[in-house]
């Protein structure tokens, strides 16, 4: 009887130890899972910010838009409006073939602060199709970056270069 | 008593066996975890590396004419590879799944780089307006030997000045036979005269001990053609079997297309990357054609003299025709990947340049670029 009781005690003790062990293990797993969730989210945000910067950088130096002079030397932070108007059509025409490879899912807008005009040069939104067939946006965040530029328009200047102040807004969809 | 002792003995033995098994399982679990984590870390390292490289290449690509020296000492044991097939470039860490594909940026590099310093340099490619930035990637242990004299085909002085910080030497034709690779990972010889390196000719003695794919050569033939060679034993073997590789450029200082021929691993990589440039040229040509149309409408009004309008549409050559000719030639250029039909793009580019110069200098009109 004494041995049986001792055995029962030992068994209960072992079960208790195992229980505590598994509780601790569960805590560990939950903690690790939560940490990973936060880490993944932070990493995603970091990547999104980097993509926004890269896209802005590419945009500013795009040969389709940038002003040049003499031997095609670039003028810094300047957009040639005559080229820009044509570029919009070219971006749209070759969006899936080519320009998606440069800008990915993004929205690029150029705003003329003098004439209060704006032009959406590129817009490729992440989308999904619902069960009822409607297409809706499938993104959580639009990370925007801004850059001040000058807009050169020689036609507005009647043959002479006229420079307006403006900005580029580059938004990337997450 | 004897019975109780025996039971105790069994209990103690059982406990030890239990501890051993449980310990082994726990140890195995942690070993498994460590190995898994190691594999994940290597994968992450590879992914991080290619992502960072992508950012560096983006930065270098847009900041014209800049050279970037990137410390790779932490990755000295890894090999970076670069490839380009059917207009799609690829680079990554050899032996891992970490890689990046790129259909846009022309990247001229050796097939493999293994060293402590990566060198990235960009130059704008113009035909005659800016088309795209060419990215040249090499390493501090990839050595370039130029020889064959200043034939007028290639401006050696300009190249040497531009590539300060690179491992390159200009040697005389007489010194060719005694070229020493030193402790470099690979060697690229550049024959500017076109008659020192040839199929079946002997490889310099000190290079013969190196691996075949680590000794390559580019030979300039005339002003706009090159051939690629690779060491095979003690002799040179030609890589582009049939026709020489066409260089499509307008010449001048810092000729991006010619420099690209020096940094490209072989004819296939060169042509593949040039295809990317011509694809971009097609789109930019459309943009400039649209601009030319707007200029035409603007100058067709009576307010302005007919001179500008003449340069744009009526004169010979004129802007609209020259741009249209370039667009048509590009169609032919895309038909085969030998680039042999792309040579004609030089003429149309020269025409566009002439008209653009006329617009700016003679007519004081709006210029195309």
Coordinates of C-alpha atoms in Angstrom, one line a residue:
Chain A
X1 CA 0.0 0.0 0.0
X2 CA 2.8 2.4 1.0
X3 CA 4.6 1.6 -2.3
X4 CA 1.4 2.2 -4.3
X5 CA 0.9 5.5 -2.6
X6 CA 4.6 6.5 -3.3
X7 CA 4.1 5.4 -6.9
X8 CA 1.0 7.5 -7.2
X9 CA 2.8 10.5 -5.7
X10 CA 5.6 10.1 -8.2
X11 CA 3.2 9.8 -11.1
X12 CA 1.4 13.0 -10.0
X13 CA 4.7 14.7 -9.6
X14 CA 5.8 13.6 -13.1
X15 CA 2.5 14.8 -14.6
X16 CA 2.8 18.1 -12.9
X17 CA 6.4 18.6 -14.1
X18 CA 5.3 17.7 -17.6
X19 CA 2.4 20.0 -17.4
X20 CA 4.6 22.9 -16.3
X21 CA 7.1 22.0 -19.0
X22 CA 4.5 22.1 -21.7
X23 CA 3.0 25.3 -20.4
X24 CA 6.4 26.9 -20.5
X25 CA 6.9 25.5 -24.0
X26 CA 3.6 27.0 -25.1
X27 CA 4.6 30.3 -23.7
X28 CA 7.8 30.1 -25.6
X29 CA 6.1 29.3 -28.8
X30 CA 3.5 32.1 -28.4
X31 CA 6.2 34.6 -27.5
X32 CA 8.3 33.5 -30.6
X33 CA 5.3 33.6 -32.9
X34 CA 4.4 37.1 -31.7
X35 CA 8.0 38.3 -32.1
X36 CA 8.1 36.8 -35.6
X37 CA 4.9 38.6 -36.5
X38 CA 6.3 41.9 -35.4
X39 CA 9.6 41.3 -37.1
X40 CA 8.0 40.3 -40.4
X41 CA 5.8 43.4 -40.3
X42 CA 8.8 45.6 -39.5
X43 CA 10.7 44.0 -42.4
X44 CA 7.8 44.5 -44.8
X45 CA 7.7 48.2 -43.8
X46 CA 11.4 48.5 -44.3
X47 CA 11.2 46.9 -47.7
X48 CA 8.3 49.1 -48.7
X49 CA 10.2 52.2 -47.7
X50 CA 13.2 51.0 -49.6
X51 CA 11.1 50.3 -52.7
X52 CA 9.5 53.8 -52.4
X53 CA 13.0 55.4 -52.4
X54 CA 14.2 53.2 -55.3
X55 CA 11.2 54.1 -57.3
X56 CA 11.5 57.8 -56.7
X57 CA 15.2 57.6 -57.6
X58 CA 14.5 55.8 -60.8
X59 CA 11.7 58.2 -61.6
X60 CA 13.9 61.3 -61.2
X61 CA 16.5 60.0 -63.6
X62 CA 14.2 58.5 -66.2
X63 CA 15.4 59.4 -69.7
X64 CA 11.8 59.5 -70.8
X65 CA 11.2 62.5 -68.6
X66 CA 14.4 64.3 -67.7
X67 CA 15.5 67.6 -69.2
X68 CA 18.7 67.5 -71.2
X69 CA 20.8 70.1 -72.9
X70 CA 23.6 70.2 -75.5
X71 CA 25.1 66.7 -75.8
X72 CA 22.2 65.2 -73.9
X73 CA 23.7 66.3 -70.6
X74 CA 21.1 65.9 -67.9
X75 CA 19.6 68.9 -66.0
X76 CA 19.2 67.9 -62.4
X77 CA 15.7 67.6 -60.9
X78 CA 14.0 68.8 -64.0
X79 CA 11.2 67.3 -66.0
X80 CA 10.7 68.1 -69.7
X81 CA 7.0 68.6 -70.0
X82 CA 6.8 68.0 -73.7
X83 CA 8.4 64.5 -73.1
X84 CA 6.2 63.9 -70.1
X85 CA 3.0 64.3 -72.0
X86 CA 4.1 61.6 -74.4
X87 CA 5.7 59.4 -71.7
X88 CA 2.3 59.0 -70.1
X89 CA 0.9 57.3 -73.2
X90 CA 4.1 55.2 -73.6
X91 CA 4.0 54.1 -69.9
X92 CA 0.4 53.0 -70.3
X93 CA 1.1 51.2 -73.7
X94 CA 4.0 49.2 -72.4
X95 CA 3.0 49.0 -68.8
X96 CA 2.9 45.2 -68.5
X97 CA 5.6 44.6 -71.1
X98 CA 8.2 46.8 -69.6
X99 CA 7.4 49.7 -67.2
X100 CA 6.0 47.4 -64.5
X101 CA 9.5 46.0 -64.2
X102 CA 10.7 49.5 -63.3
X103 CA 7.9 50.9 -61.1
X104 CA 6.1 47.7 -60.0
X105 CA 2.8 48.5 -58.1
X106 CA 2.9 52.3 -57.8
X107 CA 1.2 55.6 -58.5
X108 CA 3.2 58.4 -59.9
X109 CA 1.8 61.9 -60.0
X110 CA 3.5 65.1 -61.2
X111 CA 2.0 68.4 -59.9
X112 CA 2.7 71.8 -61.4
X113 CA 2.4 74.3 -58.5
X114 CA 2.3 77.4 -60.8
X115 CA -0.5 76.3 -63.1
X116 CA -2.1 74.2 -60.4
X117 CA -2.3 71.2 -62.8
X118 CA -1.5 67.6 -62.2
X119 CA -0.8 64.6 -64.3
X120 CA -0.9 60.9 -63.2
X121 CA 1.9 59.4 -65.2
X122 CA 1.6 55.8 -64.0
X123 CA -0.9 53.9 -61.9
X124 CA -0.7 50.2 -61.3
X125 CA -2.8 49.2 -58.3
X126 CA -2.7 45.7 -56.7
X127 CA -6.1 44.3 -57.3
X128 CA -8.1 41.2 -56.6
X129 CA -11.4 39.8 -58.1
X130 CA -14.2 39.2 -55.7
X131 CA -16.7 36.3 -56.0
X132 CA -19.2 38.5 -57.7
X133 CA -16.6 39.4 -60.4
X134 CA -15.9 42.9 -59.3
X135 CA -12.3 44.0 -59.1
X136 CA -11.2 45.8 -56.0
X137 CA -7.9 47.2 -54.6
X138 CA -5.8 44.6 -52.8
X139 CA -3.4 46.7 -50.8
X140 CA -3.0 47.9 -47.3
X141 CA -0.9 50.9 -47.5
X142 CA 0.3 53.5 -50.1
X143 CA 3.8 54.7 -49.0
X144 CA 4.3 58.1 -50.6
X145 CA 7.5 60.1 -51.1
X146 CA 7.7 63.6 -52.5
X147 CA 10.4 65.3 -54.5
X148 CA 10.5 69.0 -55.6
X149 CA 11.3 69.4 -59.3
X150 CA 11.2 72.1 -62.0
X151 CA 9.0 71.6 -65.0
X152 CA 10.5 72.8 -68.3
X153 CA 8.0 73.7 -71.0
X154 CA 9.3 75.5 -74.1
X155 CA 5.9 75.7 -75.8
X156 CA 4.4 77.6 -72.8
X157 CA 7.5 79.8 -73.0
X158 CA 6.8 80.5 -76.7
X159 CA 10.1 78.9 -77.8
X160 CA 12.1 79.8 -74.8
X161 CA 12.4 77.4 -71.8
X162 CA 10.0 78.2 -69.1
X163 CA 10.6 76.6 -65.7
X164 CA 7.7 76.0 -63.3
X165 CA 8.0 74.7 -59.8
X166 CA 6.4 71.4 -59.1
X167 CA 6.7 68.1 -57.3
X168 CA 6.6 64.4 -58.0
X169 CA 4.6 62.2 -55.7
X170 CA 5.6 58.6 -55.9
X171 CA 3.4 56.2 -54.0
X172 CA 4.1 52.5 -53.8
X173 CA 1.3 50.0 -52.9
X174 CA 2.1 47.4 -50.2
Chain B
X1 CA 14.7 -7.3 1.2
X2 CA 16.3 -8.9 -1.8
X3 CA 13.1 -8.3 -3.7
X4 CA 13.0 -4.6 -2.7
X5 CA 16.7 -4.1 -3.7
X6 CA 16.1 -5.7 -7.1
X7 CA 13.2 -3.4 -7.7
X8 CA 15.2 -0.4 -6.7
X9 CA 18.0 -1.5 -9.0
X10 CA 15.5 -1.8 -11.9
X11 CA 14.0 1.6 -11.0
X12 CA 17.4 3.3 -11.0
X13 CA 18.4 1.7 -14.3
X14 CA 15.1 2.6 -15.9
X15 CA 15.5 6.2 -14.7
X16 CA 18.9 6.4 -16.3
X17 CA 17.6 4.9 -19.6
X18 CA 14.7 7.3 -19.5
X19 CA 17.0 10.3 -18.9
X20 CA 19.3 9.1 -21.7
X21 CA 16.5 8.7 -24.2
X22 CA 14.9 12.0 -23.2
X23 CA 18.2 13.8 -23.3
X24 CA 19.0 12.4 -26.7
X25 CA 15.6 13.5 -28.0
X26 CA 16.1 17.0 -26.6
X27 CA 19.6 17.2 -28.0
X28 CA 18.4 16.0 -31.4
X29 CA 15.7 18.6 -31.3
X30 CA 18.1 21.4 -30.6
X31 CA 20.6 20.1 -33.2
X32 CA 17.8 20.0 -35.7
X33 CA 16.9 23.5 -34.7
X34 CA 20.4 24.7 -35.1
X35 CA 20.8 23.1 -38.6
X36 CA 17.5 24.5 -39.7
X37 CA 18.4 27.9 -38.4
X38 CA 21.8 27.8 -40.2
X39 CA 20.1 27.0 -43.5
X40 CA 17.5 29.8 -42.9
X41 CA 20.3 32.2 -42.0
X42 CA 22.3 31.4 -45.2
X43 CA 19.1 31.8 -47.2
X44 CA 18.4 35.1 -45.5
X45 CA 22.0 36.3 -46.1
X46 CA 21.7 35.4 -49.7
X47 CA 18.3 37.2 -50.0
X48 CA 19.6 40.3 -48.1
X49 CA 22.7 40.4 -50.3
X50 CA 20.8 40.3 -53.6
X51 CA 18.3 42.9 -52.2
X52 CA 21.2 45.2 -51.2
X53 CA 22.9 44.6 -54.5
X54 CA 19.7 45.5 -56.3
X55 CA 19.6 48.8 -54.3
X56 CA 23.2 49.5 -55.0
X57 CA 22.8 48.9 -58.7
X58 CA 19.7 51.1 -58.7
X59 CA 21.6 53.9 -57.0
X60 CA 24.7 53.4 -59.2
X61 CA 22.6 53.2 -62.3
X62 CA 20.9 56.5 -61.8
X63 CA 23.9 58.5 -60.6
X64 CA 25.6 58.9 -63.9
X65 CA 29.3 58.4 -64.3
X66 CA 29.9 57.5 -60.7
X67 CA 32.1 54.7 -59.4
X68 CA 31.2 52.8 -56.2
X69 CA 33.6 50.6 -54.4
X70 CA 31.7 48.2 -52.2
X71 CA 33.4 46.2 -49.4
X72 CA 32.6 42.5 -49.7
X73 CA 35.2 41.2 -47.2
X74 CA 32.4 39.5 -45.2
X75 CA 31.4 37.6 -48.2
X76 CA 34.8 36.6 -49.4
X77 CA 33.9 32.9 -49.4
X78 CA 30.9 33.3 -51.6
X79 CA 30.8 33.6 -55.3
X80 CA 28.5 36.1 -57.1
X81 CA 27.3 35.1 -60.5
X82 CA 26.0 37.2 -63.4
X83 CA 24.2 36.0 -66.4
X84 CA 21.9 37.2 -69.2
X85 CA 19.7 35.0 -71.5
X86 CA 17.1 36.2 -74.0
X87 CA 17.1 39.7 -72.7
X88 CA 16.7 38.8 -69.1
X89 CA 19.6 39.4 -66.8
X90 CA 20.2 37.4 -63.6
X91 CA 22.6 37.7 -60.7
X92 CA 22.9 36.1 -57.3
X93 CA 24.8 34.0 -54.9
X94 CA 26.2 30.9 -56.5
X95 CA 24.9 27.7 -54.9
X96 CA 21.9 29.3 -53.3
X97 CA 18.4 30.2 -54.5
X98 CA 19.1 33.9 -53.8
X99 CA 18.9 35.6 -57.2
X100 CA 17.4 38.6 -58.9
X101 CA 16.1 38.7 -62.5
X102 CA 16.2 42.0 -64.3
X103 CA 14.8 42.8 -67.7
X104 CA 15.5 46.5 -67.7
X105 CA 19.0 47.4 -66.6
X106 CA 22.0 46.4 -68.9
X107 CA 24.6 45.0 -66.5
X108 CA 28.0 44.1 -67.9
X109 CA 30.1 41.9 -65.7
X110 CA 32.3 38.8 -65.6
X111 CA 30.3 35.5 -65.2
X112 CA 31.6 35.2 -61.7
X113 CA 33.1 37.5 -59.0
X114 CA 34.7 36.3 -55.8
X115 CA 36.7 38.8 -53.9
X116 CA 36.7 41.4 -51.2
X117 CA 35.7 44.5 -53.1
X118 CA 33.0 45.0 -55.8
X119 CA 33.3 47.9 -58.2
X120 CA 30.2 49.3 -59.8
X121 CA 30.4 52.0 -62.4
X122 CA 27.7 53.5 -64.6
X123 CA 27.9 55.4 -67.9
X124 CA 25.0 56.8 -70.0
X125 CA 24.4 55.2 -73.4
X126 CA 23.3 57.8 -75.9
X127 CA 22.0 57.2 -79.5
X128 CA 22.2 60.3 -79.8
X129 CA 19.8 61.1 -76.9
X130 CA 20.2 59.3 -73.6
X131 CA 18.7 55.8 -73.8
X132 CA 19.8 54.2 -70.5
X133 CA 22.6 53.9 -68.1
X134 CA 25.0 51.0 -68.6
X135 CA 26.2 49.4 -65.4
X136 CA 29.7 47.9 -65.3
X137 CA 30.4 45.5 -62.4
X138 CA 33.8 44.1 -61.7
X139 CA 36.0 43.4 -58.6
X140 CA 39.3 44.4 -57.2
X141 CA 40.8 41.0 -58.1
X142 CA 39.7 41.1 -61.8
X143 CA 42.5 42.4 -63.8
X144 CA 42.3 44.1 -67.2
X145 CA 45.3 44.3 -69.5
X146 CA 45.1 46.6 -72.5
X147 CA 47.5 46.5 -75.3
X148 CA 47.8 47.1 -79.1
X149 CA 48.4 50.8 -79.2
X150 CA 46.3 53.8 -79.7
X151 CA 44.9 52.9 -83.1
X152 CA 42.2 55.5 -83.1
X153 CA 39.7 52.7 -82.6
X154 CA 39.8 53.2 -78.9
X155 CA 40.8 56.1 -76.7
X156 CA 43.2 54.4 -74.2
X157 CA 44.0 57.5 -72.3
X158 CA 40.4 58.3 -71.7
X159 CA 39.7 54.8 -70.5
X160 CA 42.7 54.8 -68.2
X161 CA 41.7 58.1 -66.7
X162 CA 38.1 57.0 -66.3
X163 CA 38.8 53.7 -64.7
X164 CA 41.1 55.0 -61.9
X165 CA 40.7 52.6 -58.9
X166 CA 40.1 49.6 -61.2
X167 CA 42.8 46.9 -61.6
X168 CA 43.9 47.7 -65.2
X169 CA 47.3 48.1 -66.9
X170 CA 48.2 49.4 -70.3
X171 CA 51.1 47.3 -71.6
X172 CA 53.0 47.4 -74.9
X173 CA 52.5 44.6 -77.5
X174 CA 56.0 43.4 -76.6
X175 CA 55.0 42.9 -73.0
X176 CA 52.0 40.8 -74.0
X177 CA 53.9 37.5 -73.7
X178 CA 55.1 38.2 -70.2
X179 CA 51.7 39.3 -68.8
X180 CA 51.5 38.2 -65.2
X181 CA 48.1 37.5 -63.5
X182 CA 49.5 37.9 -60.0
X183 CA 47.1 36.7 -57.4
X184 CA 44.0 37.9 -59.2
X185 CA 40.9 35.8 -59.5
X186 CA 40.5 36.3 -63.2
X187 CA 42.1 38.2 -66.1
X188 CA 40.7 40.0 -69.1
X189 CA 43.0 40.9 -72.0
X190 CA 41.9 43.7 -74.4
X191 CA 43.6 43.6 -77.8
X192 CA 43.0 47.0 -79.4
X193 CA 45.1 46.3 -82.5
X194 CA 43.1 43.2 -83.4
X195 CA 46.2 41.2 -84.5
X196 CA 47.8 39.9 -81.3
X197 CA 45.2 37.5 -80.0
X198 CA 43.6 35.1 -82.5
X199 CA 42.1 31.7 -82.8
X200 CA 44.8 29.0 -82.0
X201 CA 47.4 31.6 -81.0
X202 CA 49.3 30.9 -77.8
X203 CA 48.1 32.2 -74.5
X204 CA 50.8 34.1 -72.5
X205 CA 52.9 31.7 -70.5
X206 CA 52.1 32.9 -67.0
X207 CA 48.4 32.7 -67.7
X208 CA 48.5 29.1 -68.9
X209 CA 48.2 27.7 -65.3
X210 CA 44.9 29.5 -64.6
X211 CA 41.5 27.9 -65.2
X212 CA 40.3 28.3 -68.7
X213 CA 37.2 30.4 -67.8
X214 CA 39.3 32.7 -65.7
X215 CA 41.3 33.9 -68.7
X216 CA 39.3 35.7 -71.4
X217 CA 40.0 38.3 -74.1
X218 CA 38.2 40.9 -76.2
X219 CA 39.7 41.8 -79.5
X220 CA 38.7 45.1 -81.3
X221 CA 38.3 44.7 -85.1
X222 CA 37.9 48.0 -86.8
X223 CA 36.0 50.7 -85.2
X224 CA 32.8 49.0 -84.4
X225 CA 33.3 45.3 -84.0
X226 CA 34.8 43.0 -81.4
X227 CA 35.5 39.3 -81.0
X228 CA 35.6 37.3 -77.7
X229 CA 38.1 34.7 -76.9
X230 CA 38.7 32.3 -74.0
X231 CA 41.7 30.3 -73.0
X232 CA 41.6 26.6 -73.8
X233 CA 44.7 24.9 -72.6
X234 CA 47.6 26.9 -74.0
X235 CA 45.7 28.4 -77.0
X236 CA 42.9 30.9 -77.5
X237 CA 39.6 29.7 -78.7
X238 CA 37.0 32.1 -80.2
X239 CA 33.6 32.3 -78.4
X240 CA 31.6 34.1 -81.1
X241 CA 31.9 31.5 -83.9
X242 CA 30.4 33.2 -86.9
X243 CA 30.2 37.0 -87.1
X244 CA 32.0 39.6 -85.0
X245 CA 29.9 41.4 -82.4
X246 CA 28.7 44.7 -83.6
X247 CA 29.2 47.8 -81.4
X248 CA 26.4 50.3 -81.9
X249 CA 27.7 53.7 -80.8
X250 CA 28.4 57.2 -81.9
X251 CA 32.0 57.1 -80.6
X252 CA 33.5 60.0 -78.6
X253 CA 35.0 60.0 -75.1
X254 CA 33.7 57.5 -72.6
X255 CA 32.0 55.4 -75.2
X256 CA 29.6 53.3 -73.1
X257 CA 29.0 50.6 -75.8
X258 CA 32.8 50.1 -76.3
X259 CA 33.5 50.1 -72.6
X260 CA 30.6 47.6 -72.1
X261 CA 32.4 45.3 -74.6
X262 CA 35.4 45.2 -72.3
X263 CA 33.4 44.5 -69.1
X264 CA 31.0 42.0 -70.6
X265 CA 31.9 38.3 -69.9
X266 CA 31.4 37.2 -73.5
X267 CA 29.5 37.9 -76.7
X268 CA 26.2 36.4 -75.4
X269 CA 26.2 38.6 -72.3
X270 CA 27.1 41.6 -74.4
X271 CA 24.3 41.1 -77.0
X272 CA 21.8 40.1 -74.4
X273 CA 22.3 43.4 -72.5
X274 CA 22.4 45.5 -75.7
X275 CA 19.0 44.0 -76.5
X276 CA 17.8 45.5 -73.3
X277 CA 19.2 48.9 -74.4
X278 CA 17.5 48.7 -77.8
X279 CA 14.2 47.7 -76.3
X280 CA 14.4 50.9 -74.2
X281 CA 15.4 52.9 -77.2
X282 CA 12.2 51.8 -78.9
X283 CA 10.1 53.3 -76.1
X284 CA 12.2 56.5 -75.8
X285 CA 12.0 56.9 -79.6
X286 CA 8.2 57.0 -79.2
X287 CA 8.4 59.6 -76.5
X288 CA 10.7 61.8 -78.7
X289 CA 8.5 61.2 -81.8
X290 CA 5.6 62.6 -79.7
X291 CA 7.7 65.6 -78.7
X292 CA 8.7 66.2 -82.3
X293 CA 5.0 66.2 -83.3
X294 CA 4.2 68.8 -80.7
X295 CA 7.2 70.9 -81.9
X296 CA 5.9 70.6 -85.4
X297 CA 2.4 71.8 -84.5
X298 CA 4.0 74.7 -82.5
X299 CA 6.2 75.9 -85.3
X300 CA 3.6 75.4 -88.0
X301 CA 1.8 78.6 -86.8
X302 CA 2.6 81.8 -88.7
X303 CA 4.1 83.5 -85.7
X304 CA 7.5 81.8 -86.3
X305 CA 9.8 81.7 -89.2
X306 CA 9.8 78.7 -91.4
X307 CA 13.3 77.7 -90.5
X308 CA 12.5 75.7 -87.4
X309 CA 9.6 74.0 -89.1
X310 CA 12.0 73.1 -91.9
X311 CA 14.3 71.3 -89.5
X312 CA 11.4 69.5 -88.1
X313 CA 9.6 68.3 -91.1
X314 CA 10.5 69.7 -94.5
X315 CA 14.3 69.8 -94.6
X316 CA 16.7 67.0 -95.5
X317 CA 17.4 65.5 -93.1
X318 CA 14.5 66.4 -90.9
X319 CA 13.5 65.4 -87.3
X320 CA 10.3 63.5 -88.1
X321 CA 11.9 61.4 -90.8
X322 CA 15.0 60.7 -88.8
X323 CA 13.0 59.5 -85.8
X324 CA 10.7 57.4 -88.0
X325 CA 13.8 55.9 -89.7
X326 CA 15.2 55.0 -86.3
X327 CA 11.9 53.3 -85.3
X328 CA 11.9 51.3 -88.5
X329 CA 15.5 50.2 -88.1
X330 CA 14.8 49.1 -84.6
X331 CA 12.2 46.7 -85.9
X332 CA 14.9 45.1 -88.1
X333 CA 17.3 45.1 -85.2
X334 CA 15.0 43.0 -83.0
X335 CA 14.5 40.4 -85.7
X336 CA 17.7 38.5 -84.8
X337 CA 19.8 38.6 -81.7
X338 CA 23.2 38.8 -83.5
X339 CA 22.9 42.7 -83.5
X340 CA 24.2 42.6 -87.1
X341 CA 21.2 44.6 -88.3
X342 CA 21.5 47.1 -85.5
X343 CA 24.6 48.7 -87.0
X344 CA 22.4 50.9 -89.2
X345 CA 21.0 52.6 -86.1
X346 CA 24.2 54.6 -86.1
X347 CA 23.3 56.4 -89.3
X348 CA 19.8 57.4 -88.1
X349 CA 21.3 58.5 -84.8
X350 CA 23.7 60.7 -86.7
X351 CA 20.8 62.2 -88.6
X352 CA 18.9 63.0 -85.4
X353 CA 22.0 64.6 -83.9
X354 CA 22.6 66.7 -87.0
X355 CA 19.0 68.0 -87.0
X356 CA 19.1 68.6 -83.2
X357 CA 22.3 70.6 -83.6
X358 CA 20.7 72.6 -86.5
X359 CA 17.7 73.3 -84.3
X360 CA 19.7 74.6 -81.5
X361 CA 22.7 76.3 -83.1
X362 CA 21.4 77.5 -86.5
X363 CA 17.8 78.1 -85.9
X364 CA 17.6 78.9 -82.2
X365 CA 14.6 76.7 -82.0
X366 CA 13.4 74.2 -79.4
X367 CA 15.7 71.2 -79.5
X368 CA 14.6 67.6 -79.3
X369 CA 17.0 66.7 -76.5

